[in-house]
Coordinates of C-alpha atoms and ligand atoms in Angstrom, one line a residue:
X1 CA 6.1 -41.8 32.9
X2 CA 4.5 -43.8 35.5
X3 CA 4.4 -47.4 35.6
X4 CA 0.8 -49.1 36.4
X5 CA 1.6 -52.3 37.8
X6 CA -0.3 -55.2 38.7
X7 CA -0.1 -54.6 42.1
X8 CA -1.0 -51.0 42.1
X9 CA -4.0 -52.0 40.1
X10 CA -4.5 -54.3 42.8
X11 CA -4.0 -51.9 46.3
X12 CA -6.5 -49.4 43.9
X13 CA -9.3 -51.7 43.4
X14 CA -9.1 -53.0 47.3
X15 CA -9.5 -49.4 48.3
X16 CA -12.1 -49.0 46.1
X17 CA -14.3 -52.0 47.8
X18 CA -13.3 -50.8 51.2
X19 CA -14.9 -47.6 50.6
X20 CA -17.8 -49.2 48.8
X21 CA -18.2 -51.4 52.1
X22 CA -18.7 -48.8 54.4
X23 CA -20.3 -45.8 52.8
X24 CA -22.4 -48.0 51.4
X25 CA -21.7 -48.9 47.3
X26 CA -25.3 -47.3 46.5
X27 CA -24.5 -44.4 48.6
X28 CA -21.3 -44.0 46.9
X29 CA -23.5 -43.8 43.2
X30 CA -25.7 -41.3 43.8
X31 CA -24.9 -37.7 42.5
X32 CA -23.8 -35.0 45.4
X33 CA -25.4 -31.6 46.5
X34 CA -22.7 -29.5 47.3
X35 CA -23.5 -27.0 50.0
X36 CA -24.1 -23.8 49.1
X37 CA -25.7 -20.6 50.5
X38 CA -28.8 -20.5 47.6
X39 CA -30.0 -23.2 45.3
X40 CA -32.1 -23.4 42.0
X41 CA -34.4 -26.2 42.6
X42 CA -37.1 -27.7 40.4
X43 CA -40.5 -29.6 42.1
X44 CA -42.2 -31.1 39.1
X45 CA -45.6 -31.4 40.1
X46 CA -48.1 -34.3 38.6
X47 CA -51.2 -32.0 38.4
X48 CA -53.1 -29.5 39.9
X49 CA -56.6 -30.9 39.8
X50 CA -57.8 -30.6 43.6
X51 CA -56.8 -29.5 46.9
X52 CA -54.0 -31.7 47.9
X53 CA -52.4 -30.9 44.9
X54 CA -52.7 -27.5 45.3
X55 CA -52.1 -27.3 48.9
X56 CA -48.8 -29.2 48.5
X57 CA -48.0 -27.1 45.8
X58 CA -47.9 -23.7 48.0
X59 CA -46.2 -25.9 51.0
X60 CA -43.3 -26.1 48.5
X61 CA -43.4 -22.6 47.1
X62 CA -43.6 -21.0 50.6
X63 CA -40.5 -22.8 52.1
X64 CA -38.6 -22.3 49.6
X65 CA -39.5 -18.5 49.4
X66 CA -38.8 -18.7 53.0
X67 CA -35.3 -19.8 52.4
X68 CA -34.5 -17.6 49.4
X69 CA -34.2 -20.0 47.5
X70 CA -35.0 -20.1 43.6
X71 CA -38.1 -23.0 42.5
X72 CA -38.4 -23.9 38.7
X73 CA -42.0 -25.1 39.1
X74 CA -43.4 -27.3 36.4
X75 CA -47.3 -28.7 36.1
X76 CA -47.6 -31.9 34.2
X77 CA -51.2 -31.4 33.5
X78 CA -52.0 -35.0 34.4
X79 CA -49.3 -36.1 31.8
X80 CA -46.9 -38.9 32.6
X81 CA -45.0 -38.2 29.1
X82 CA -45.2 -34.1 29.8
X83 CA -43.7 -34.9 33.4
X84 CA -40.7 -36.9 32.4
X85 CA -40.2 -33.6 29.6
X86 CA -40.6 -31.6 32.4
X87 CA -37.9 -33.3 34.4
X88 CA -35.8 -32.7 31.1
X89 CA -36.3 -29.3 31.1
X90 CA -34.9 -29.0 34.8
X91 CA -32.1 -30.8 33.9
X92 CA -31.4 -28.5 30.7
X93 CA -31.9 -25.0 33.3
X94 CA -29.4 -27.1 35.4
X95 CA -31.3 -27.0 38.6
X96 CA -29.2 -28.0 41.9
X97 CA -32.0 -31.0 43.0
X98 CA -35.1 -31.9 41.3
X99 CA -37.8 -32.9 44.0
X100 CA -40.3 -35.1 41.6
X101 CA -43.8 -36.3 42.2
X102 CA -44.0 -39.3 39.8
X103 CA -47.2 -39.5 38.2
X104 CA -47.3 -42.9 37.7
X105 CA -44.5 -46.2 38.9
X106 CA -42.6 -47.1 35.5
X107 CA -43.3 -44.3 33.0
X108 CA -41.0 -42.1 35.4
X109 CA -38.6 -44.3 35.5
X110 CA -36.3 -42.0 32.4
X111 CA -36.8 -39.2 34.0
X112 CA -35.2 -40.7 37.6
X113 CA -32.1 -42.1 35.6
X114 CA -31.7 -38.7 33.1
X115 CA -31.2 -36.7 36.5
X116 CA -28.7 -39.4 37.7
X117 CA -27.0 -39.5 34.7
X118 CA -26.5 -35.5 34.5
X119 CA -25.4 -35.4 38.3
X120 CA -28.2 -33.7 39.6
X121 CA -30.1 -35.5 42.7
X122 CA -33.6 -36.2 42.6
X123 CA -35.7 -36.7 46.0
X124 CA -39.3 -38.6 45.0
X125 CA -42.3 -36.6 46.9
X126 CA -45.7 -38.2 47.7
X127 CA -45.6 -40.7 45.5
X128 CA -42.7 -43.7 44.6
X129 CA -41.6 -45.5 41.4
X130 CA -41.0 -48.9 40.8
X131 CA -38.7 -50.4 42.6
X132 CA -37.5 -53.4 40.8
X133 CA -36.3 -50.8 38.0
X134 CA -35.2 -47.6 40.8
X135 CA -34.0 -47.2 44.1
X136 CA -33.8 -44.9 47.0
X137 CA -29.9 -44.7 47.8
X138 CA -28.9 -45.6 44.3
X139 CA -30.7 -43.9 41.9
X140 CA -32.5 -41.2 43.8
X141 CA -31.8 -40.0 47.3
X142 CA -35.0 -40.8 49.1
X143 CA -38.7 -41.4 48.7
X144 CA -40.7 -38.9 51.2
X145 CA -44.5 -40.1 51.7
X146 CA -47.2 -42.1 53.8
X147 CA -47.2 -46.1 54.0
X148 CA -50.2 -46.4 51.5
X149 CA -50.6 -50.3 52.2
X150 CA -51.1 -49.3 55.8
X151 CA -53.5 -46.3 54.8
X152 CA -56.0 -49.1 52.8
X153 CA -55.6 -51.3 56.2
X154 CA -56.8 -49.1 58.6
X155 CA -59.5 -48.5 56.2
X156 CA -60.6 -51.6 56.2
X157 CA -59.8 -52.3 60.0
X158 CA -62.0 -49.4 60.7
X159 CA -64.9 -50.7 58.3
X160 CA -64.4 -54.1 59.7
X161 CA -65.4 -52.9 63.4
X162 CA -67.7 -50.3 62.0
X163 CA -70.2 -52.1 59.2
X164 CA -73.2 -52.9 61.0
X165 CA -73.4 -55.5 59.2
X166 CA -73.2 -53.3 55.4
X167 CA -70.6 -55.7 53.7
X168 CA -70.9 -55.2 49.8
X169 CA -68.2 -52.5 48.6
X170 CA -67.9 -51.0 45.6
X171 CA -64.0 -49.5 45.5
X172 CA -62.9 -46.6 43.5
X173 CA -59.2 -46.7 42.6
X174 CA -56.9 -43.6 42.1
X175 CA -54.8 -43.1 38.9
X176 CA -53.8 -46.6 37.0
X177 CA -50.3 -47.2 37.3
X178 CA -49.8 -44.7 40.9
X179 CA -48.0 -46.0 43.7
X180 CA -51.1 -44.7 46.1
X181 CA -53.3 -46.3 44.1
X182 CA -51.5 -49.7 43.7
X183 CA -50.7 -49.5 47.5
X184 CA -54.5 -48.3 48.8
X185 CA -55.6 -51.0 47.2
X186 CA -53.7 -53.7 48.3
X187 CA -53.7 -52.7 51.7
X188 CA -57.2 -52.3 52.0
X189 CA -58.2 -55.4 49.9
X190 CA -56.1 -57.6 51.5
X191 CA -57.0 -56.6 55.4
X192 CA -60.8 -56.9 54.4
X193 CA -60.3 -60.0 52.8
X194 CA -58.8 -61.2 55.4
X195 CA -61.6 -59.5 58.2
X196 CA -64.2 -61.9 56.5
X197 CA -67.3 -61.8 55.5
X198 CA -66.8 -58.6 52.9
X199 CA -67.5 -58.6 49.2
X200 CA -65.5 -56.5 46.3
X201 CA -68.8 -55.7 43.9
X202 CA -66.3 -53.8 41.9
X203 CA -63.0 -52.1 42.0
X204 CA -62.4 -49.5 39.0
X205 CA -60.2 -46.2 38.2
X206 CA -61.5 -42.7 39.4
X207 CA -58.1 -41.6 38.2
X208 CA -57.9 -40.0 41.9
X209 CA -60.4 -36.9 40.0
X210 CA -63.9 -35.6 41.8
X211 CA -66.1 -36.1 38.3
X212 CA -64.7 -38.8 37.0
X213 CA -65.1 -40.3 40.7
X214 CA -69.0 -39.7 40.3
X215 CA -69.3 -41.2 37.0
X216 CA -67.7 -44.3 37.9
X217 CA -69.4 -44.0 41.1
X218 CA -72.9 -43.9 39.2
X219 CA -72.0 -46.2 36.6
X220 CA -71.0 -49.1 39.6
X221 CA -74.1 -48.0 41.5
X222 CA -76.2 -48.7 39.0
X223 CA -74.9 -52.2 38.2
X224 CA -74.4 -53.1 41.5
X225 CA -78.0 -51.3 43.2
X226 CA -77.1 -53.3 46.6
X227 CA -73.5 -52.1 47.1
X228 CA -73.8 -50.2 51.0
X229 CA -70.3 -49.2 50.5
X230 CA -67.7 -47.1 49.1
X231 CA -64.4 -46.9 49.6
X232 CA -62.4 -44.4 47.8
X233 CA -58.4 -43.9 47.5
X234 CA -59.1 -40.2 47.9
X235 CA -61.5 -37.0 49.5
X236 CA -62.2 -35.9 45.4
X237 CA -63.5 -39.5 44.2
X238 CA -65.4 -40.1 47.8
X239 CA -66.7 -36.3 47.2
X240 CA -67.8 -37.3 43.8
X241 CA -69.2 -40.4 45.0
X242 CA -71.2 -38.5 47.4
X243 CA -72.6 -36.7 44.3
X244 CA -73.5 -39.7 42.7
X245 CA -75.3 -41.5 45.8
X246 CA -77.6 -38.5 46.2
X247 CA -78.2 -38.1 42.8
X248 CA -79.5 -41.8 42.8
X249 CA -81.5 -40.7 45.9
X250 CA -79.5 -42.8 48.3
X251 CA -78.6 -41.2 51.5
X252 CA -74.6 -41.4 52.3
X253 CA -73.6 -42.5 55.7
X254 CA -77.2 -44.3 56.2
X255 CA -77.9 -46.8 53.0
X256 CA -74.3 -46.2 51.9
X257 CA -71.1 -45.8 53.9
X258 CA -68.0 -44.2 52.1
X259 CA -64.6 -44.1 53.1
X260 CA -62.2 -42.2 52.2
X261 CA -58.0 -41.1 52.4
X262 CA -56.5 -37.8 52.1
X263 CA -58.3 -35.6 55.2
X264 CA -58.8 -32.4 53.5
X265 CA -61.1 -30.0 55.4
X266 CA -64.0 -30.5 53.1
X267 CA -63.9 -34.5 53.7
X268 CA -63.5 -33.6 57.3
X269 CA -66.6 -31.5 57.5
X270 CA -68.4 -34.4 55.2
X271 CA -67.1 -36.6 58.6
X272 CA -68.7 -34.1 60.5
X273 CA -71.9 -34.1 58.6
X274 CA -72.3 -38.1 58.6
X275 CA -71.7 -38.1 55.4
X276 CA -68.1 -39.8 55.0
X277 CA -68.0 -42.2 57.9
X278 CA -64.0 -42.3 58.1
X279 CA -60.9 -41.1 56.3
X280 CA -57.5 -41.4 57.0
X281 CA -55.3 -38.6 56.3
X282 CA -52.3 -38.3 53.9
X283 CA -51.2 -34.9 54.8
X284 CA -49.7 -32.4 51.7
X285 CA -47.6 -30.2 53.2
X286 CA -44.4 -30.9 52.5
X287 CA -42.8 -28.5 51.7
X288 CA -40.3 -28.5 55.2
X289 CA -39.6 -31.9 55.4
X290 CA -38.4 -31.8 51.8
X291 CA -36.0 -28.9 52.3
X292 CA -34.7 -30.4 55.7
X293 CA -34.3 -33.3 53.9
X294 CA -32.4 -31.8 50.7
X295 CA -30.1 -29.7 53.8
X296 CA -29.1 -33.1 55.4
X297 CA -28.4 -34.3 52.4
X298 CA -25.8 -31.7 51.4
X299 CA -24.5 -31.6 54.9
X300 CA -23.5 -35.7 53.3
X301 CA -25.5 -37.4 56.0
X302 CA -26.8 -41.2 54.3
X303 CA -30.1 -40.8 54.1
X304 CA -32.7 -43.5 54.6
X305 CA -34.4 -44.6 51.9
X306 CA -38.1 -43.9 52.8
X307 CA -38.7 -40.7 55.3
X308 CA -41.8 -41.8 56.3
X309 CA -45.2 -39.0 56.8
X310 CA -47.2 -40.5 60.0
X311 CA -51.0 -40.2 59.2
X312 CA -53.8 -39.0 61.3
X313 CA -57.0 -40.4 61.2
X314 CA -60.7 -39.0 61.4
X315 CA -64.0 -40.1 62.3
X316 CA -66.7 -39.7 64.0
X317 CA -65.1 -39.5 67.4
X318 CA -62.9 -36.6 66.3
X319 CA -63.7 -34.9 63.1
X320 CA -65.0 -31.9 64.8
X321 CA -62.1 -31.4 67.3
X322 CA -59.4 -31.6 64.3
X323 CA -61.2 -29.5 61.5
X324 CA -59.5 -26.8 62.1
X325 CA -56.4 -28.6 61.7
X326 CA -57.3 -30.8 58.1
X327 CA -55.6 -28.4 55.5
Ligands
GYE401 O1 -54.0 -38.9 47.9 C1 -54.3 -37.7 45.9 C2 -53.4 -37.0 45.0 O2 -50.0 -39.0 45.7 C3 -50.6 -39.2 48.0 O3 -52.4 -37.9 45.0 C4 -50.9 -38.5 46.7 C5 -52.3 -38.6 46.2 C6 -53.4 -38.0 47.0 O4 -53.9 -36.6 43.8 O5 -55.4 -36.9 46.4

């Protein structure tokens, strides 16, 4: 029998902090990806709705076809609720890693902590939860995306030196509750704010979709007749504002200027056409960086808590020269 004394308890738990202070206590709670020559991964996708969605969609599927690798691919329809049973679902198949685009900030939040609690690491794609109730190091391994804040900035940086003198905005938001759309809004409002001499007419949910975009769009236009600008969290809602302006028989980049973030090639050729005056880019293919990412993980390197996309950024100056590139 062996005796547990006091001071063996003691030595144990000293250890025990030394090795919580220097790998790191969060590091040290996070579930471990063993390495191995194939994996079954899951990417649970938010939607499939428009291009980035479906671009960044085939950026997953062809690396991990590339790698031989085995992808349990799940859709959740625009569905916070089917998304979280879609997580569920991986963890039930026993997938190796779960990469998860949250839909929205809190109502991922179970499916984060599930996945931690059955030992299987999640990595947070393109868009983050909330992190008062989840973090990168702790609860999942890393968030992989743009700075969003800074995307809404240089929106407004670039409107601020571009107006001639149009100043009444009418801003479309992306889906309630999203960290792009919580994040492209206060970056954008706060840097135009503080430019000066800008107005928000109005400021509503185009839940980050190309007709529900134009309807709001329409709606706003028509309650606010002198708004000469719109700024969109994404190429769909700006597309779909476009829609609306010439429907109303306004011409876009002349009575109206719209702004826009993603960069696909149809907002690019709009840039090209004068009719979106600027849009910063929030590239979807991530499919490499995620599996490099996953790789260091398993090789046990610490990884930090926000891998960080660098965004391009398109007007007038440029559009042409990089439309080959905009996916
Ligand atoms: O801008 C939008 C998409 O989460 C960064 O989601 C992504 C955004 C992207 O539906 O078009």
């Amino acid at each position: 029998m062996t005796l547990v004394t006091r001071r063996t308890i003691l030595l144990a738990a000293s250890a025990l902090g030394a090795v919580g202070l220097t790998a790191g206590l969060a590091f040290a709670d996070l579930p471990p990806l063993a390495k191995k020559d194939t994996y079954k991964v899951g990417f649970a996708q938010t939607e499939s709705n428009n291009p980035w969605r479906i671009a960044q969609t085939k950026s997953m599927q062809d690396k991990a076809a590339e790698l031989g690798y085995q992808l349990v691919y799940t859709d959740a329809a625009g569905s916070a609720a089917k998304q979280v049973a879609d997580v569920n679902s991986m963890i039930a198949q026993g997938v190796d890693l779960i990469f998860l685009a949250p839909r929205e900030e809190k109502p991922l939040i179970p499916a984060v902590m599930a996945a931690k609690k059955a030992g299987i690491p999640v990595i947070l794609l393109d868009r983050n939860v909330d992190q008062a109730l989840a973090k990168a190091g702790e609860d999942y391994v890393t968030f992989i995306g743009s700075d969003f804040i800074d995307e809404g900035k240089r929106v407004a940086e670039w409107l601020a030196k571009n107006a001639n003198g149009k100043s009444k905005i009418i801003e479309l938001e992306g889906t309630t509750g999203s960290s792009p759309a919580n994040d492209r809004k206060k970056g954008f409002d706060e840097a135009i704010t503080a430019a000066g001499g800008f107005t928000i007419l109005a400021s509503q949910s185009g839940d980050f979709a190309r007709d529900k975009g134009r309807q709001v769009a329409e709606a706003l236009l028509q309650a606010h007749p002198d708004a000469d600008v719109i700024y969109a969290h994404n190429d769909e809602m700006a597309m779909g504002a476009i829609a609306a302006l010439e429907a109303a028989g306004k011409v876009p980049g002349k009575d109206v200027l719209v702004l826009s973030i993603d960069g696909g090639k149809e907002a690019v050729q709009a840039v090209v056409d004068g009719k979106i005056a600027a849009v910063v880019e929030c590239n979807p293919r991530f499919g490499p960086k995620a599996f490099e990412t996953m790789a260091r993980y398993a090789a046990g390197e610490k990884i930090e808590a926000w891998v960080k996309n660098v965004d391009k950024f398109y007007d007038p100056s440029n559009a042409a020269a990089e439309l080959p590139n905009a996916y």
